[in-house]
Structure formats: structure tokens, C-alpha cells
PDB file of C-alpha atoms in Angstrom:
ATOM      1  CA  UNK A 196      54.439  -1.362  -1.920  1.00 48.00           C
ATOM      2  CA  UNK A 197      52.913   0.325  -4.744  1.00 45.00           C
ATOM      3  CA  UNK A 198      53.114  -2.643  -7.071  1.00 46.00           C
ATOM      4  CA  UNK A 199      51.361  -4.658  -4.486  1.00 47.00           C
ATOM      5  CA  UNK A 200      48.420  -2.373  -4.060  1.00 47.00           C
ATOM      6  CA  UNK A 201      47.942  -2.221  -7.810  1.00 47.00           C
ATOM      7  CA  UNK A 202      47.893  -6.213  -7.943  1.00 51.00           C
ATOM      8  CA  UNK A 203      45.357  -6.146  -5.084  1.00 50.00           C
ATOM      9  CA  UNK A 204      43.057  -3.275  -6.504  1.00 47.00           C
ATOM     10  CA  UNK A 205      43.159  -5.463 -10.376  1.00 50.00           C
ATOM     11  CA  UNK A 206      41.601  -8.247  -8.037  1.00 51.00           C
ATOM     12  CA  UNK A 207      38.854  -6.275  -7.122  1.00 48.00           C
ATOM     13  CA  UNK A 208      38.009  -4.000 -10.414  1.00 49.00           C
ATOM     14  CA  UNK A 209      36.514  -6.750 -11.832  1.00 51.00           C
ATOM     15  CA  UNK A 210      33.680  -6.594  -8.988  1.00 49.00           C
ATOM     16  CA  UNK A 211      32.914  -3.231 -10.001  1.00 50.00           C
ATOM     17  CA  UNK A 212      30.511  -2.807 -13.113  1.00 50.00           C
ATOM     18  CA  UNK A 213      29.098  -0.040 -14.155  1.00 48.00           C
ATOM     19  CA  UNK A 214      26.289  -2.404 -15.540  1.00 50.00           C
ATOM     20  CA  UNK A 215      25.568  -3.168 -12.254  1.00 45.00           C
ATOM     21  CA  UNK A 216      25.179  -0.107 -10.477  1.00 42.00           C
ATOM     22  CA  UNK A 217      22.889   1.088 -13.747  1.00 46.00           C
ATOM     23  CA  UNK A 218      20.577  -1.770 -13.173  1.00 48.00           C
ATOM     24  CA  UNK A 219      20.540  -0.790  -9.176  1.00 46.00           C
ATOM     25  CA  UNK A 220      19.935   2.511 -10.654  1.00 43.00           C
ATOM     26  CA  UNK A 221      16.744   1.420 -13.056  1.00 48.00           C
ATOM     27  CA  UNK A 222      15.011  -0.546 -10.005  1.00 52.00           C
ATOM     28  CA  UNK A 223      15.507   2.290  -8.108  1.00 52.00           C
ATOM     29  CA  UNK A 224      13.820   5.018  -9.594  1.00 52.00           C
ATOM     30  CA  UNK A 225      11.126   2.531 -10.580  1.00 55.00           C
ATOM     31  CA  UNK A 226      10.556   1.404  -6.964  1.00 52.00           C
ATOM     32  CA  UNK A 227      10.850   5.191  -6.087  1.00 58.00           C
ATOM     33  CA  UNK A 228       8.234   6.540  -8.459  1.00 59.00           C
ATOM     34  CA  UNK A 229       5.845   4.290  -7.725  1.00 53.00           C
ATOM     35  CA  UNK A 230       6.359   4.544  -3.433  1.00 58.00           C
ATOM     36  CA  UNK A 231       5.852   8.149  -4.015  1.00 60.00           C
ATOM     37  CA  UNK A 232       2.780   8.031  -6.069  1.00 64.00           C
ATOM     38  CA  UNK A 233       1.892   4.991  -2.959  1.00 61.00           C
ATOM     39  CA  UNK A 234       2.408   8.348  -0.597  1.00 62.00           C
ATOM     40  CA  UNK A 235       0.076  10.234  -2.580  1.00 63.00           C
ATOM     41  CA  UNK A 236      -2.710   7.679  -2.782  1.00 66.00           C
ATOM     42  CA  UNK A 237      -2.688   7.613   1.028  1.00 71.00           C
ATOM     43  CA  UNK A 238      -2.776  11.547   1.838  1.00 72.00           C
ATOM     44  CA  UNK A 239      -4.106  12.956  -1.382  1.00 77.00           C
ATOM     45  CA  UNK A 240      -7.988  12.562   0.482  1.00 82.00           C
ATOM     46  CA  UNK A 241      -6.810  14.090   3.773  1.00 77.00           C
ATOM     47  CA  UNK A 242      -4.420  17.285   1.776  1.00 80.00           C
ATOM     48  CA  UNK A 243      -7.826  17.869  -0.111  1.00 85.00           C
ATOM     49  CA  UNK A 244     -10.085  18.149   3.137  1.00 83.00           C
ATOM     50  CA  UNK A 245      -7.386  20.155   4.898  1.00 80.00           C
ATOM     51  CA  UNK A 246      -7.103  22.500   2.070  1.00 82.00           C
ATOM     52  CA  UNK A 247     -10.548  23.172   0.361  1.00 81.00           C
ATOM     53  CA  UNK A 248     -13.146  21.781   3.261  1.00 80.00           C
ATOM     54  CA  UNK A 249     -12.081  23.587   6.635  1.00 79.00           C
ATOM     55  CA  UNK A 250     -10.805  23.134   9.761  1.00 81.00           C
ATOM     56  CA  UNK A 251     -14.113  21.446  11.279  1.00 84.00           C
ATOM     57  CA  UNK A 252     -14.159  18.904   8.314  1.00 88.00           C
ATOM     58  CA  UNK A 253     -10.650  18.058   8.440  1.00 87.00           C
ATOM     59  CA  UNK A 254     -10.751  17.472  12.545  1.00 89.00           C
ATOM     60  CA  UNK A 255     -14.107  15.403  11.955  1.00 92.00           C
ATOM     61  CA  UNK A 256     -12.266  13.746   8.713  1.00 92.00           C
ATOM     62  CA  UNK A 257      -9.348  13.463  10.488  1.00 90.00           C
ATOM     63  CA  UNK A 258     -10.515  11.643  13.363  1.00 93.00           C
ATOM     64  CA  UNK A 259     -12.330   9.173  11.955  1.00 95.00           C
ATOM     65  CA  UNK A 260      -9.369   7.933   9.624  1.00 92.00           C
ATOM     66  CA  UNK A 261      -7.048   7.897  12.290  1.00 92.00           C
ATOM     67  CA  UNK A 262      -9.719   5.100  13.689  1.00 94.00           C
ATOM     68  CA  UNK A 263      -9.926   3.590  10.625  1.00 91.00           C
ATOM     69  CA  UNK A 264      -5.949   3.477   9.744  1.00 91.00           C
ATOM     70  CA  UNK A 265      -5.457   1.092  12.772  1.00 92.00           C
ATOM     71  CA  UNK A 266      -5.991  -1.166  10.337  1.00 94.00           C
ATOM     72  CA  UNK A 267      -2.401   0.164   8.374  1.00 89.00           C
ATOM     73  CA  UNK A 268      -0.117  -0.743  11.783  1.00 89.00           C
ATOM     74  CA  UNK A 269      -1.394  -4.368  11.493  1.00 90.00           C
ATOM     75  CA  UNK A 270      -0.453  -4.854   7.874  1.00 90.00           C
ATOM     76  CA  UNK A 271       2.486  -2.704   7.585  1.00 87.00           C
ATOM     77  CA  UNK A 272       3.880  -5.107  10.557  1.00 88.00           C
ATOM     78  CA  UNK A 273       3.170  -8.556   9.008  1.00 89.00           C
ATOM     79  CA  UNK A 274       4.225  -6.830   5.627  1.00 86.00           C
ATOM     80  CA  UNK A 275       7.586  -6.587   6.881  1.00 84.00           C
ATOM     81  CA  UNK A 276       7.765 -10.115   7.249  1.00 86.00           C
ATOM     82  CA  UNK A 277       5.996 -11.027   3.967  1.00 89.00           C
ATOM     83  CA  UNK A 278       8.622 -11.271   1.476  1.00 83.00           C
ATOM     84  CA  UNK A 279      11.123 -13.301   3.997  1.00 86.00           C
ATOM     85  CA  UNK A 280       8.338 -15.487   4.329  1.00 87.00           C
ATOM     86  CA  UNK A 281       7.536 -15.922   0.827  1.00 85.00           C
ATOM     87  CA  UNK A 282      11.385 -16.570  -0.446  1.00 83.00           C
ATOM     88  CA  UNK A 283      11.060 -19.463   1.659  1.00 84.00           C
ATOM     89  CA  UNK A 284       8.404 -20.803  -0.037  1.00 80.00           C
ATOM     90  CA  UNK A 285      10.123 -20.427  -3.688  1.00 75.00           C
ATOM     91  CA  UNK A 286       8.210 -22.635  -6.327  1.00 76.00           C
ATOM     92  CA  UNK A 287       5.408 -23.809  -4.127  1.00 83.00           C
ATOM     93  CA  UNK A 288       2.910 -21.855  -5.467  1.00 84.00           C
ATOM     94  CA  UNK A 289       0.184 -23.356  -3.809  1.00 90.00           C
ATOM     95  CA  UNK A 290       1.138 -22.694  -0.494  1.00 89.00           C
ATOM     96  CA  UNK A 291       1.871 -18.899  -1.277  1.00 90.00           C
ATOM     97  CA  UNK A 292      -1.957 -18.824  -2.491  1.00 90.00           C
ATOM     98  CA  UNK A 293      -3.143 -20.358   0.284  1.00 92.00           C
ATOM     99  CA  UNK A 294      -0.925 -17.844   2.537  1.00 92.00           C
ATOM    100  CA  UNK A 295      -2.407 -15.182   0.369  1.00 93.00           C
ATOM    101  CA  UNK A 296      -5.487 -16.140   1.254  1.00 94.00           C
ATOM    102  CA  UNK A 297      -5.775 -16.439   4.727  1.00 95.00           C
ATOM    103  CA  UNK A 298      -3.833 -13.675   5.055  1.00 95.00           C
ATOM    104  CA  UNK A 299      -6.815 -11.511   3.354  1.00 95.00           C
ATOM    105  CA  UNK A 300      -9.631 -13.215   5.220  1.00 96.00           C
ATOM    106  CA  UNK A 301      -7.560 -12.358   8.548  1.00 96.00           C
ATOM    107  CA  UNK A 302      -7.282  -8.906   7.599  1.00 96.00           C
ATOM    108  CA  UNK A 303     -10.477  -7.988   5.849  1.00 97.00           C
ATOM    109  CA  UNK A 304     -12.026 -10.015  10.055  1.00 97.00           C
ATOM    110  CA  UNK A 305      -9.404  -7.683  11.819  1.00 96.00           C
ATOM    111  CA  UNK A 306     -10.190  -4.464  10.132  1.00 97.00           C
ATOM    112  CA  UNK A 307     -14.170  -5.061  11.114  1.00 97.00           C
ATOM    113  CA  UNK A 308     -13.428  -5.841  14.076  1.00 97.00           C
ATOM    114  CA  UNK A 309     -11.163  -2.868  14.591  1.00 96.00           C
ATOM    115  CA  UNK A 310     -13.381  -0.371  13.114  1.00 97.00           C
ATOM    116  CA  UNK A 311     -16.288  -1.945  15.618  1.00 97.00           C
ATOM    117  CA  UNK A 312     -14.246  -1.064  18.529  1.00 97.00           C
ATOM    118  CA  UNK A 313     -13.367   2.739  17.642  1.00 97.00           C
ATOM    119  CA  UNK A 314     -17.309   3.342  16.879  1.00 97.00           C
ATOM    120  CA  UNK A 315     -18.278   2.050  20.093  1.00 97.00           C
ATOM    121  CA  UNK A 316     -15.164   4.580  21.591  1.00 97.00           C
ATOM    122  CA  UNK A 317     -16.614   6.839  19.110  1.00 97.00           C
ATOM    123  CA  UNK A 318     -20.217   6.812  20.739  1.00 97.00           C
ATOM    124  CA  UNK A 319     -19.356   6.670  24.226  1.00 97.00           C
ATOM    125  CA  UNK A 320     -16.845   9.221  24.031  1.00 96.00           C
ATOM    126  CA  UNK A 321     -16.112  11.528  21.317  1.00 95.00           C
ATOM    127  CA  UNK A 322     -18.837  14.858  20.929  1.00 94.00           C
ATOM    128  CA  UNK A 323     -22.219  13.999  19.110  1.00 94.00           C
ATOM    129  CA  UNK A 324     -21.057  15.752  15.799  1.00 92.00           C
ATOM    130  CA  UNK A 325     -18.395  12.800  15.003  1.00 95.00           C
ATOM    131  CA  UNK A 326     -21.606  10.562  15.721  1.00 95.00           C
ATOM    132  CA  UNK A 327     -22.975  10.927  12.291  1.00 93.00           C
ATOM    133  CA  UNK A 328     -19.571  10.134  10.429  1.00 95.00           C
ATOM    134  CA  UNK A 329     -19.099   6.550  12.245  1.00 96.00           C
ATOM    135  CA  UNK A 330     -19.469   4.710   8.751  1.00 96.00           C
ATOM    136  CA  UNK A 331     -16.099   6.446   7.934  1.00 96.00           C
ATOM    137  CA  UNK A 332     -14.075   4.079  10.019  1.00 97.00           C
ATOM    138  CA  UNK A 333     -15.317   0.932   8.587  1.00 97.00           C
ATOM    139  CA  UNK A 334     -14.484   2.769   5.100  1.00 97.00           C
ATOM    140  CA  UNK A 335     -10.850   3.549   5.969  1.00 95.00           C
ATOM    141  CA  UNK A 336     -10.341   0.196   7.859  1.00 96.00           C
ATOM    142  CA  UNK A 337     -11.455  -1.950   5.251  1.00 97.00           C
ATOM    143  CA  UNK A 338      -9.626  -0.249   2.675  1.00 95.00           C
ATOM    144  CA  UNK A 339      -6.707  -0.498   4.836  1.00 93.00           C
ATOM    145  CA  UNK A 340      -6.996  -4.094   4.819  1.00 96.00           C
ATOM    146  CA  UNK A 341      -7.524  -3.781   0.721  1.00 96.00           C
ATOM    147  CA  UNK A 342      -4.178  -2.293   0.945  1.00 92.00           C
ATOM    148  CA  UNK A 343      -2.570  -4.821   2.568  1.00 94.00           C
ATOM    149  CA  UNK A 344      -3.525  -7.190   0.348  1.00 95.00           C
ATOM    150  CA  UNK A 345      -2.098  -5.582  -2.613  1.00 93.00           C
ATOM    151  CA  UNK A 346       0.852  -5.603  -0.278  1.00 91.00           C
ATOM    152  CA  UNK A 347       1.288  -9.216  -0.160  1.00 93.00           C
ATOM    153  CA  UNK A 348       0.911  -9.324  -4.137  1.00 92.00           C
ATOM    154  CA  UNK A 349       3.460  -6.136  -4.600  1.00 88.00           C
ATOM    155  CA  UNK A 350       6.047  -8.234  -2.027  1.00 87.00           C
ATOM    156  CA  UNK A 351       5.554 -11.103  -4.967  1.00 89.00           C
ATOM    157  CA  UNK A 352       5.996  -9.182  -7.954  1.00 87.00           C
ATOM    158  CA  UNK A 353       9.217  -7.049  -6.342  1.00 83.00           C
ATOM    159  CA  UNK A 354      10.704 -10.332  -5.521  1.00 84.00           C
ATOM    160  CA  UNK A 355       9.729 -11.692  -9.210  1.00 84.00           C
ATOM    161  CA  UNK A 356      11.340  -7.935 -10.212  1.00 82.00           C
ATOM    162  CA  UNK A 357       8.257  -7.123 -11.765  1.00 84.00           C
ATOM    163  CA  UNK A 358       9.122  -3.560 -11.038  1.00 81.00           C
ATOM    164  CA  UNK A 359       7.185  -2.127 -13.891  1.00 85.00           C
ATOM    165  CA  UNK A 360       4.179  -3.069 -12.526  1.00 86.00           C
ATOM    166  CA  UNK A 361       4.574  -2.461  -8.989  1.00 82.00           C
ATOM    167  CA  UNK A 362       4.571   1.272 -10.342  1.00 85.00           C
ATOM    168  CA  UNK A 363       1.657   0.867 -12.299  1.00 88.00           C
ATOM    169  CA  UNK A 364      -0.320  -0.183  -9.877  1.00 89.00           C
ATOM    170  CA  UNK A 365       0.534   2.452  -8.007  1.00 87.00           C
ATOM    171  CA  UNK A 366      -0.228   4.940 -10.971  1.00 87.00           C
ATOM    172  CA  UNK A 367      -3.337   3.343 -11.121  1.00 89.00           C
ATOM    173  CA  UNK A 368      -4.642   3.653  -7.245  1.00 90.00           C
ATOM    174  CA  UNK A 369      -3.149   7.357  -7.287  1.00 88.00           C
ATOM    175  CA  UNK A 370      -5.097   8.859 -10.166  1.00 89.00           C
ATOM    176  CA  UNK A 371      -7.701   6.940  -8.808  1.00 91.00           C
ATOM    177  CA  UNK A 372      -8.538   8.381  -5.739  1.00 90.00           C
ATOM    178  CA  UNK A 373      -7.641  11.625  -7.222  1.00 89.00           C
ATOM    179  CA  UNK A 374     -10.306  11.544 -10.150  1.00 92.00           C
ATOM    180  CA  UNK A 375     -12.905  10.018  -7.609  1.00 93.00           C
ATOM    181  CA  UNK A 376     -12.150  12.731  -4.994  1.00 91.00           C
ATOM    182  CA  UNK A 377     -13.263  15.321  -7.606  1.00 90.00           C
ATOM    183  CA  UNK A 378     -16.080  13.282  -8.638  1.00 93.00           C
ATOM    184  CA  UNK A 379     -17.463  11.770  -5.577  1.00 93.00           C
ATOM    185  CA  UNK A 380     -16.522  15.225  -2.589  1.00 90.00           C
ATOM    186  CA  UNK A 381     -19.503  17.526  -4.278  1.00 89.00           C
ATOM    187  CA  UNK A 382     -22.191  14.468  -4.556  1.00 92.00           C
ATOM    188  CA  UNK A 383     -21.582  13.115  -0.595  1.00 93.00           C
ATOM    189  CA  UNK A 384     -18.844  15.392   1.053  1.00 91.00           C
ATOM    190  CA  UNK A 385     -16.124  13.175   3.451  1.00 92.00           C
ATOM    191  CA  UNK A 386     -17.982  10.085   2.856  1.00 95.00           C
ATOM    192  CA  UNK A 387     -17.086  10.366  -0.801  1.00 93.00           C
ATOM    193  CA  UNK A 388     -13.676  11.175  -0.178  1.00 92.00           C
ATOM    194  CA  UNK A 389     -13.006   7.654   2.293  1.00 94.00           C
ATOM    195  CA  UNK A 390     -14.811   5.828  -0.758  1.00 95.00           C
ATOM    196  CA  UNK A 391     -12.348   7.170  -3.025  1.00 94.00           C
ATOM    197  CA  UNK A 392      -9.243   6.017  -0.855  1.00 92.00           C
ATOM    198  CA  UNK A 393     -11.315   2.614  -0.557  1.00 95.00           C
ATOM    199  CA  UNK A 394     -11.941   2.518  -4.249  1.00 96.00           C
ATOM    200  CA  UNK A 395      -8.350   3.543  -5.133  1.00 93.00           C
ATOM    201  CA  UNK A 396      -7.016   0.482  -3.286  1.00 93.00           C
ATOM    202  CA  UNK A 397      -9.914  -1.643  -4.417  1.00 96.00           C
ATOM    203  CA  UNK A 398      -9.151  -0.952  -8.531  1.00 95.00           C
ATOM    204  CA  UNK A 399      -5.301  -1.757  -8.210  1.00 93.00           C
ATOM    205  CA  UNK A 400      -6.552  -5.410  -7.160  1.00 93.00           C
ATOM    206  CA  UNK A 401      -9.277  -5.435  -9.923  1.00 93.00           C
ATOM    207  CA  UNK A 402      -6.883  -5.238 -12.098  1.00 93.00           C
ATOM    208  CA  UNK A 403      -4.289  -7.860 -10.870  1.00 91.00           C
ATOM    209  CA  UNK A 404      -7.293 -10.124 -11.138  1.00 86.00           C
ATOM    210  CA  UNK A 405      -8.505  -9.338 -14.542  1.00 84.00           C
ATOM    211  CA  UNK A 406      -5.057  -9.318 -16.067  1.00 80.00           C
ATOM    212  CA  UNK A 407      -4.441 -12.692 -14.665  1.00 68.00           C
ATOM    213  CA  UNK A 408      -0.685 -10.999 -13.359  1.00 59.00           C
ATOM    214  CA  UNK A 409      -0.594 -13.257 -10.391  1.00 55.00           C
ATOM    215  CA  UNK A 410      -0.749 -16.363 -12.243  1.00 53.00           C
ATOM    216  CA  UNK A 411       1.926 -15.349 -14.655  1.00 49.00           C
TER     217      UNK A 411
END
């Protein structure tokens, strides 16, 4: 019995490598560091209001990017089925641009028309002091669908195991809105902290663009 376990467990060693679980190991903590600085770029703006603006400013704050992130359900659902949907497509580049591109145009149309609907719900319903922060929504919403966008691209370079710079894109959108938060809070209060999560999603794409990392 013994000897017939040891022949079956020699059939299988060879499946286990060390090599392999240390490259499982490298993604990993890539892919980890940069979903946690992901986190931070997304409640980094809403930690600072909570902590250094108030309780009125974080329920007025608060409000009006829960409007706006309607946006995120919608893109975190078709997200899901992004990279799926783009295996299939494997060396036909042309129709994952064109799927990249309608994509964006649907969700930078949604996210408008999304934020359009919670104003008007904001107007008819909510007290007059939200009334003068209704330009938040379209803010949050449209940088939601930003973020989507980058979303499709990250599903690409993941798949391409273009880990590396899946994290630094995330390094990039994190320090981002955390530099602009500082900057842009004392000039024009909550409105500069939704343009710093709007411009923190908006450089990470910049740069995908200038660097020409898409084509590559």
C-alpha cells in the first residue's frame, strides 16, 4: 500500500513548483497594492470631509456623491463582464477599440443622464441647503464614468499581465486626488474636493494616452 501511494504522489510532485506559486505570489501583491491604493482614491475625498469639515459638510458631501456614484453600479456591473468579453476577441484589435469606444460614449450619456435625474430629486425633494451643491453630482457621476473607462483599459492590461502598470496607475490617481484635495478644499471647499476625485480618475487616462500604453 505504501509503495503505491509513493508511486502515485511522484506523479503528481511534478505539478507542484515552487516557481509557480512565487509568480502567483508576485501578481498578487502587485494586483493587491494597487486595488488598495484604487480603495483609497475612491474614499480618500469623503475620510477628509468626515474628518476635518464637520458633520453638516460631510451629510451635504455625502449626499450628493451617493447621487453621483450611481454612476459606479453601472460600470462595476458591465466591468464584470469586460474581460470575458474581451478574451473572446483575442487579436482583433479593432473590434476591442471600437468596444472601447462605445463603451465610453455609453457611459460618459448614462452618467449625465443619471446625474440629471438625482438633481431634479434633489430640487423637488431634498431641503434647500443641498440646493446649492447640485453641480456635485454631475462631478462624481462623470468621474464615475472616467473610472470606468480606465476599467475597461485595466481589464486589458491585467489580461496582457501588465501588472506593473495597473499599479501605477493606481499610484498615480491616489496621490492625485490626495495632493489636489489639499490644494483645491481651501480655494472652493466640497466642490474642490469632487474635482479632485474627477481629476484623479481623469490623469490616470491622460497618461495611458500620452504614453501610447494601449497601443503597445
Amino acid at each position: 500500500e505504501f509503495f503505491h501511494n509513493k508511486i502515485k504522489l511522484k506523479k503528481y510532485i511534478p505539478l507542484i513548483s515552487f516557481k509557480v506559486y512565487k509568480q502567483g505570489y508576485d501578481r498578487g501583491k502587485i494586483l493587491s497594492v494597487g486595488s488598495f491604493l484604487s480603495l483609497l482614491t475612491e474614499k480618500f475625498d469623503r475620510l477628509f470631509v468626515y474628518t476635518f469639515m464637520g458633520s453638516s459638510s460631510a451629510g451635504l458631501y455625502g449626499t450628493m456623491y451617493q447621487f453621483g456614484s450611481l454612476m459606479l453600479v453601472l460600470q462595476n456591473s458591465i466591468s464584470r463582464a469586460w474581460i470575458p468579453y474581451i478574451k473572446e476577441l483575442e487579436n482583433q484589435k479593432n473590434k476591442v477599440k471600437k468596444a472601447i469606444f462605445f463603451t465610453s460614449l455609453f457611459y460618459i450619456i448614462v452618467s449625465i443622464v443619471i446625474a440629471t435625474l438625482a438633481v431634479i430629486y434633489v430640487f423637488n425633494f431634498l431641503p434647500n441647503e443641498y440646493h446649492d451643491y447640485w453641480l456635485i453630482i454631475y462631478i462624481i457621476s462623470v468621474s464615475y464614468a472616467i473610472d470606468g473607462i480606465l476599467k475597461l483599459l485595466n481589464g486589458i492590461f491585467i489580461l496582457n499581465e501588465q501588472y506593473n502598470l495597473y499599479t501605477r496607475l493606481n499610484i498615480i490617481s491616489a496621490i492625485t486626488n490626495i495632493i489636489l484635495v489639499i490644494i483645491f478644499y481651501p480655494l472652493i471647499g466640497l466642490y474642490g474636493i469632487a474635482l479632485s476625485t474627477f481629476f484623479s480618475f481623469l490623469f490616470p487616462l491622460l497618461y495611458i494616452h500620452k504614453s501610447n500604453h494601449y497601443e503597445k
